[in-house]
Amino acid sequence: MELSNVKTILATDCGSTTTKAILIQKEGDEYRLKVRGEAPTTVEKPAEDVTRGVLNAVGEVEELTGRKLIADDRVLVVEDENEGADIYMSTSSAGGGLQMMVAGVVKTMTAESAQRAALGAGAIVMDVLASNDGRLPHQKIEAIRRLRPDMILLSGGVDGGTVSHVVELGELIGAADPRPRFGASFQLPVIYAGNKDVRPNIEQTLGEKTSLYVVDNIRPVLERENLGPARHEIHNLFMEHVMAQAPGYSKLMSWTAVPIMPTPAAVGAIIQTIAERERLDVIGVDVGGATTDIFSVFQKVFNRTVSANLGLSYSISNVLAEAGLADIIRWVPLPKAELDERALRDRIRNKMIRPTTIPQTLTELIIEQAIAREALRLAFVQHKGLAVGLKGIQQERTISDAFSQTMTGETLVNMLTLDMLVGSGGVLSHAPRRVQAAMMLIDGFRPEAVTFLAVDSIFMMPQLGVLSTVMPVAATQVFERDCLVRLGSCVAPIGNGKAGHACLRITADWPGRGHVEEEIGYGEMVLLPLGVGEKVVAKLDPVRPFDLGEGKGQAIETELEGGVVGVILDCRGRPLHLPEDETARVDALGRWLTALNVYPGYGEQRTA
Amino acid sequence: MVHAYTPGLKVVETALVRKQRRLPLAGEVLVKKGDKVKALDVVARTFLPGNVETVNVANKLGMPPEDIPKYMLLEKGAKVEEGQVIARMKQLFGLFTSKAASPVKGTVETVSDVTGQVIIREPPMAVSVTAYVDGEVVEVIGNEGVDVECVGTFVQGIFGIGGEAYGEMKTVASAARDVLGADDIGPECEGKVILGGSLATAAALKKAIEVGAVAVIAGGFHDRDLRSFLGFDLGVAITGHETLGVTLVVTEGFGEMPMAQATFELLTSREGMLASVNGATQIRAGVIRPEIIIPNPGKVVARVGSEEGDEANLEVGSRVRVIREPYFGKLGEVTSLPVELQVLDTEAKVRVLGVKFDDGGEDVIPRANVELIESGRD
């Protein structure tokens, strides 16, 4: 069927625990989400066939819509007004997703480029091998053997550059005689994307021992990355080797109109599509039970990182280990003396071993959301470290750069230019109050100046991502209208001052409130109600030394957008420092939570 | 559609337990279907390719890599002893000699004229798997391993550390509420699987290692003790490879938690019997829980480890354990299963159930926060 004639779209995402199906239909000129259904993923025993879970999830959609979508034990794709779908597609992260090792000569150059290529393709990078990573050859070989990746991406050297280092990496991989995770009788796929002059040597070293694929160099010259061909090959091999080995996937692949995408790659695709269409700098985050994925587009450059051990159930103890208990407790509006540290540690461990439990009491919810703030913060630190400009390149400087010299390899993430921050994952999407999600995003990411906040309502970004590869307009329409829950704009001046001194003055004609002129003191937060779709042009006047991007004390006039939360004025300063004094910290948290009405009854309790 | 509760840990008086014993690579199976085996019998073995060592011959001889083949004394595939010279070069009419020796015994795997490296592979390493339980071989899986089946008591823990262990059951705690301390463990515990009560302290674990006990079973364990015992902060619950000298199985959770009375009584009743214990835990897709298997003939009431094993459903009257605050660890009986979502104190709307606690009192709690007690004692 011509894509322009498609009216009914069925899409599934086979996650590691749940398979989610959505049905999109065209109404007039617009594509809209109709319903969603879900069922447990069935990759493991006793079913061992991913299509069972897909049919169960689609069956729920069928029940809810009354539209026949299954026939002969398969998804019904047929050109019919009244039954079936016009097109069906799917993403998958079942069975642990795509797990890769990457290798390059210099850790901060070709190895880092290889890491970006693999992450952008939706992989979990298990290890990064580099000639200068400090490990002895036998340690590298041991790592390759032990980790059993789905595939290896080998890069190294610019075209015409080093030969021996690249061949040495090839020899190490060959000596390890690696076996893939699935299908022990198959050879491990290795993608070579390094110095083109070394291809014959690599073919000689790895041609017989591995399933070798050669693509263009990911770093043909130091000044340029060429990640596309390697990412494309990773996707092909994901389908041919990883998916084809997983139970039931051969059948599923025969049902889909477009190749099955790894779930994170699909989320990256929709974020890129939105950033490109709207010309925005965007950050997207998906905080799950085991991992936290962050996607960003700054200056049109897409980056993705996965923090493989930062999550809120399976990996919750790792958040505790990395952040430390003190950094978690600092977000809890209770004096430390009231929190039994040993009991709290045991409580977090118990969430790890019983990951499906949910907070029943308010204190439990507050602690879980405190841990989420730290998981987001830590994952974002990792993201900023990898979403960087190319390192080791020569920079031309003019006299005007003399006072603002930047190093090579600086992070591309610029919170001042960030337009939109989108959160997804249970703790954000299912927070009992939307303002709780907004606070977690603000405290985790610390947006600066003016940033719009949103959450993914039911985590359908993966399905919209795979849809965006063939029908970007349909994907964007559903994303804008049904996927995003718009929380509202956040205004956060940069700088720090003295408590009680003025930080920001805002002047605007506010819907329902008339002319508004407010001055907010340093260390305070204010919520101004503004509904979904409502916009206000406001004059924002930061008081020196505060800055909204135009310089200290320089006013800006900008459009603020409302949402289910409203407009948040965050005058706690950037960088954000919580008071060190215990009484002052508890008092400050109490004021902020009360001002934004974050928890039920909380404000009343504290102020009573 | 999705289960809104946690399927419980199995505590079965007499189960038909099937364990797959598989090699990491194809090899040789040493037993046949129908053979009776003991836990420590080797049922299959293979050889893993040896480790490799690299020798940078170009550097050692001080010459370009492309010249290496001329000075190699051994060819690819040749056997080599530790310390044996593999390449030699004479300079200045033989006055000076540069040489490179193999750091290990093995085989010359590659000689590279690009990197100047020679790779030596050590001899293959023998790997074997034991039967793990006293039982019968019921299936041979090609040349990769076997399935062993036994009838006996089967108890799953919630978390463990350390791998497979085998020894006689010895009850040290006198009640499920007892804390297991170092003073409770003496030389008589050597080679034994020690049964504690509500908590195993770090000191008790250290003492267990000192006296040579093979495993410790207890209701709870403190997070702080886990860190001090392992020497690091465990971030993700994937365990089983620790080699600390003892295996630990925790049946209830972190903190001081009386072992469920039924579990304690069942394990106590197996005093002196031989138990196979494994602390390996993996809490991700494909969950692995620690386990205690005590072969003991009887009337089978459940199957474990084979596809016939089925999962009980949550219904009014089901026995449950609460697995989250504020009632963590309490046992009770389900009194109602309302269909409608209900609002919690957190304002979250979730599926709930009514529960009557064994120690009195009733409340409504999220279904996600209970665990079905799958006891096969009836």
mmCIF file with all atom_site columns, N, CA and C in Angstrom, chain B residues 57 59-63 71 85 87-91 95-100:
data_model
loop_
_atom_site.group_PDB
_atom_site.id
_atom_site.type_symbol
_atom_site.label_atom_id
_atom_site.label_alt_id
_atom_site.label_comp_id
_atom_site.label_asym_id
_atom_site.label_entity_id
_atom_site.label_seq_id
_atom_site.pdbx_PDB_ins_code
_atom_site.Cartn_x
_atom_site.Cartn_y
_atom_site.Cartn_z
_atom_site.occupancy
_atom_site.B_iso_or_equiv
_atom_site.pdbx_formal_charge
_atom_site.auth_seq_id
_atom_site.auth_comp_id
_atom_site.auth_asym_id
_atom_site.auth_atom_id
_atom_site.pdbx_PDB_model_num
ATOM 1  N N  . VAL B 1 57  ? 57.855 -9.514  20.008 1.00 0.00 ? 57  VAL B N  1
ATOM 2  C CA . VAL B 1 57  ? 59.182 -9.954  19.558 1.00 0.00 ? 57  VAL B CA 1
ATOM 3  C C  . VAL B 1 57  ? 59.927 -8.804  18.865 1.00 0.00 ? 57  VAL B C  1
ATOM 4  N N  . ASN B 1 59  ? 59.863 -5.667  19.502 1.00 0.00 ? 59  ASN B N  1
ATOM 5  C CA . ASN B 1 59  ? 60.465 -4.810  20.528 1.00 0.00 ? 59  ASN B CA 1
ATOM 6  C C  . ASN B 1 59  ? 61.663 -5.481  21.189 1.00 0.00 ? 59  ASN B C  1
ATOM 7  N N  . LYS B 1 60  ? 61.493 -6.741  21.511 1.00 0.00 ? 60  LYS B N  1
ATOM 8  C CA . LYS B 1 60  ? 62.552 -7.438  22.249 1.00 0.00 ? 60  LYS B CA 1
ATOM 9  C C  . LYS B 1 60  ? 63.818 -7.605  21.397 1.00 0.00 ? 60  LYS B C  1
ATOM 10 N N  . LEU B 1 61  ? 63.615 -7.783  20.099 1.00 0.00 ? 61  LEU B N  1
ATOM 11 C CA . LEU B 1 61  ? 64.778 -7.946  19.218 1.00 0.00 ? 61  LEU B CA 1
ATOM 12 C C  . LEU B 1 61  ? 65.243 -6.619  18.617 1.00 0.00 ? 61  LEU B C  1
ATOM 13 N N  . GLY B 1 62  ? 64.428 -5.600  18.799 1.00 0.00 ? 62  GLY B N  1
ATOM 14 C CA . GLY B 1 62  ? 64.764 -4.280  18.280 1.00 0.00 ? 62  GLY B CA 1
ATOM 15 C C  . GLY B 1 62  ? 64.829 -4.248  16.768 1.00 0.00 ? 62  GLY B C  1
ATOM 16 N N  . MET B 1 63  ? 63.810 -4.749  16.135 1.00 0.00 ? 63  MET B N  1
ATOM 17 C CA . MET B 1 63  ? 63.794 -4.792  14.661 1.00 0.00 ? 63  MET B CA 1
ATOM 18 C C  . MET B 1 63  ? 62.389 -4.490  14.141 1.00 0.00 ? 63  MET B C  1
ATOM 19 N N  . TYR B 1 71  ? 63.597 -14.400 12.017 1.00 0.00 ? 71  TYR B N  1
ATOM 20 C CA . TYR B 1 71  ? 64.329 -14.734 13.241 1.00 0.00 ? 71  TYR B CA 1
ATOM 21 C C  . TYR B 1 71  ? 63.549 -15.641 14.189 1.00 0.00 ? 71  TYR B C  1
ATOM 22 N N  . VAL B 1 85  ? 63.249 -20.051 24.273 1.00 0.00 ? 85  VAL B N  1
ATOM 23 C CA . VAL B 1 85  ? 63.499 -18.950 23.339 1.00 0.00 ? 85  VAL B CA 1
ATOM 24 C C  . VAL B 1 85  ? 62.722 -19.217 22.054 1.00 0.00 ? 85  VAL B C  1
ATOM 25 N N  . ALA B 1 87  ? 62.545 -16.610 19.501 1.00 0.00 ? 87  ALA B N  1
ATOM 26 C CA . ALA B 1 87  ? 63.156 -15.841 18.401 1.00 0.00 ? 87  ALA B CA 1
ATOM 27 C C  . ALA B 1 87  ? 64.542 -15.365 18.850 1.00 0.00 ? 87  ALA B C  1
ATOM 28 N N  . ARG B 1 88  ? 65.466 -15.377 17.942 1.00 0.00 ? 88  ARG B N  1
ATOM 29 C CA . ARG B 1 88  ? 66.819 -14.958 18.320 1.00 0.00 ? 88  ARG B CA 1
ATOM 30 C C  . ARG B 1 88  ? 67.445 -14.217 17.148 1.00 0.00 ? 88  ARG B C  1
ATOM 31 N N  . MET B 1 89  ? 68.261 -13.183 17.480 1.00 0.00 ? 89  MET B N  1
ATOM 32 C CA . MET B 1 89  ? 68.964 -12.439 16.421 1.00 0.00 ? 89  MET B CA 1
ATOM 33 C C  . MET B 1 89  ? 70.395 -12.165 16.900 1.00 0.00 ? 89  MET B C  1
ATOM 34 N N  . LYS B 1 90  ? 71.328 -12.478 16.018 1.00 0.00 ? 90  LYS B N  1
ATOM 35 C CA . LYS B 1 90  ? 72.735 -12.205 16.362 1.00 0.00 ? 90  LYS B CA 1
ATOM 36 C C  . LYS B 1 90  ? 73.175 -10.943 15.647 1.00 0.00 ? 90  LYS B C  1
ATOM 37 N N  . GLN B 1 91  ? 73.908 -10.086 16.384 1.00 0.00 ? 91  GLN B N  1
ATOM 38 C CA . GLN B 1 91  ? 74.398 -8.855  15.769 1.00 0.00 ? 91  GLN B CA 1
ATOM 39 C C  . GLN B 1 91  ? 75.920 -8.798  15.895 1.00 0.00 ? 91  GLN B C  1
ATOM 40 N N  . LEU B 1 95  ? 78.596 -11.301 18.201 1.00 0.00 ? 95  LEU B N  1
ATOM 41 C CA . LEU B 1 95  ? 79.059 -10.835 19.512 1.00 0.00 ? 95  LEU B CA 1
ATOM 42 C C  . LEU B 1 95  ? 77.888 -10.540 20.458 1.00 0.00 ? 95  LEU B C  1
ATOM 43 N N  . PHE B 1 96  ? 76.812 -10.019 19.877 1.00 0.00 ? 96  PHE B N  1
ATOM 44 C CA . PHE B 1 96  ? 75.635 -9.717  20.686 1.00 0.00 ? 96  PHE B CA 1
ATOM 45 C C  . PHE B 1 96  ? 74.447 -10.539 20.199 1.00 0.00 ? 96  PHE B C  1
ATOM 46 N N  . THR B 1 97  ? 73.691 -11.027 21.140 1.00 0.00 ? 97  THR B N  1
ATOM 47 C CA . THR B 1 97  ? 72.499 -11.804 20.781 1.00 0.00 ? 97  THR B CA 1
ATOM 48 C C  . THR B 1 97  ? 71.277 -11.203 21.471 1.00 0.00 ? 97  THR B C  1
ATOM 49 N N  . SER B 1 98  ? 70.235 -10.939 20.697 1.00 0.00 ? 98  SER B N  1
ATOM 50 C CA . SER B 1 98  ? 68.959 -10.523 21.269 1.00 0.00 ? 98  SER B CA 1
ATOM 51 C C  . SER B 1 98  ? 68.011 -11.709 21.152 1.00 0.00 ? 98  SER B C  1
ATOM 52 N N  . LYS B 1 99  ? 67.222 -11.943 22.170 1.00 0.00 ? 99  LYS B N  1
ATOM 53 C CA . LYS B 1 99  ? 66.289 -13.059 22.068 1.00 0.00 ? 99  LYS B CA 1
ATOM 54 C C  . LYS B 1 99  ? 64.967 -12.752 22.768 1.00 0.00 ? 99  LYS B C  1
ATOM 55 N N  . ALA B 1 100 ? 63.962 -13.504 22.375 1.00 0.00 ? 100 ALA B N  1
ATOM 56 C CA . ALA B 1 100 ? 62.639 -13.372 23.005 1.00 0.00 ? 100 ALA B CA 1
ATOM 57 C C  . ALA B 1 100 ? 62.188 -14.755 23.450 1.00 0.00 ? 100 ALA B C  1
#
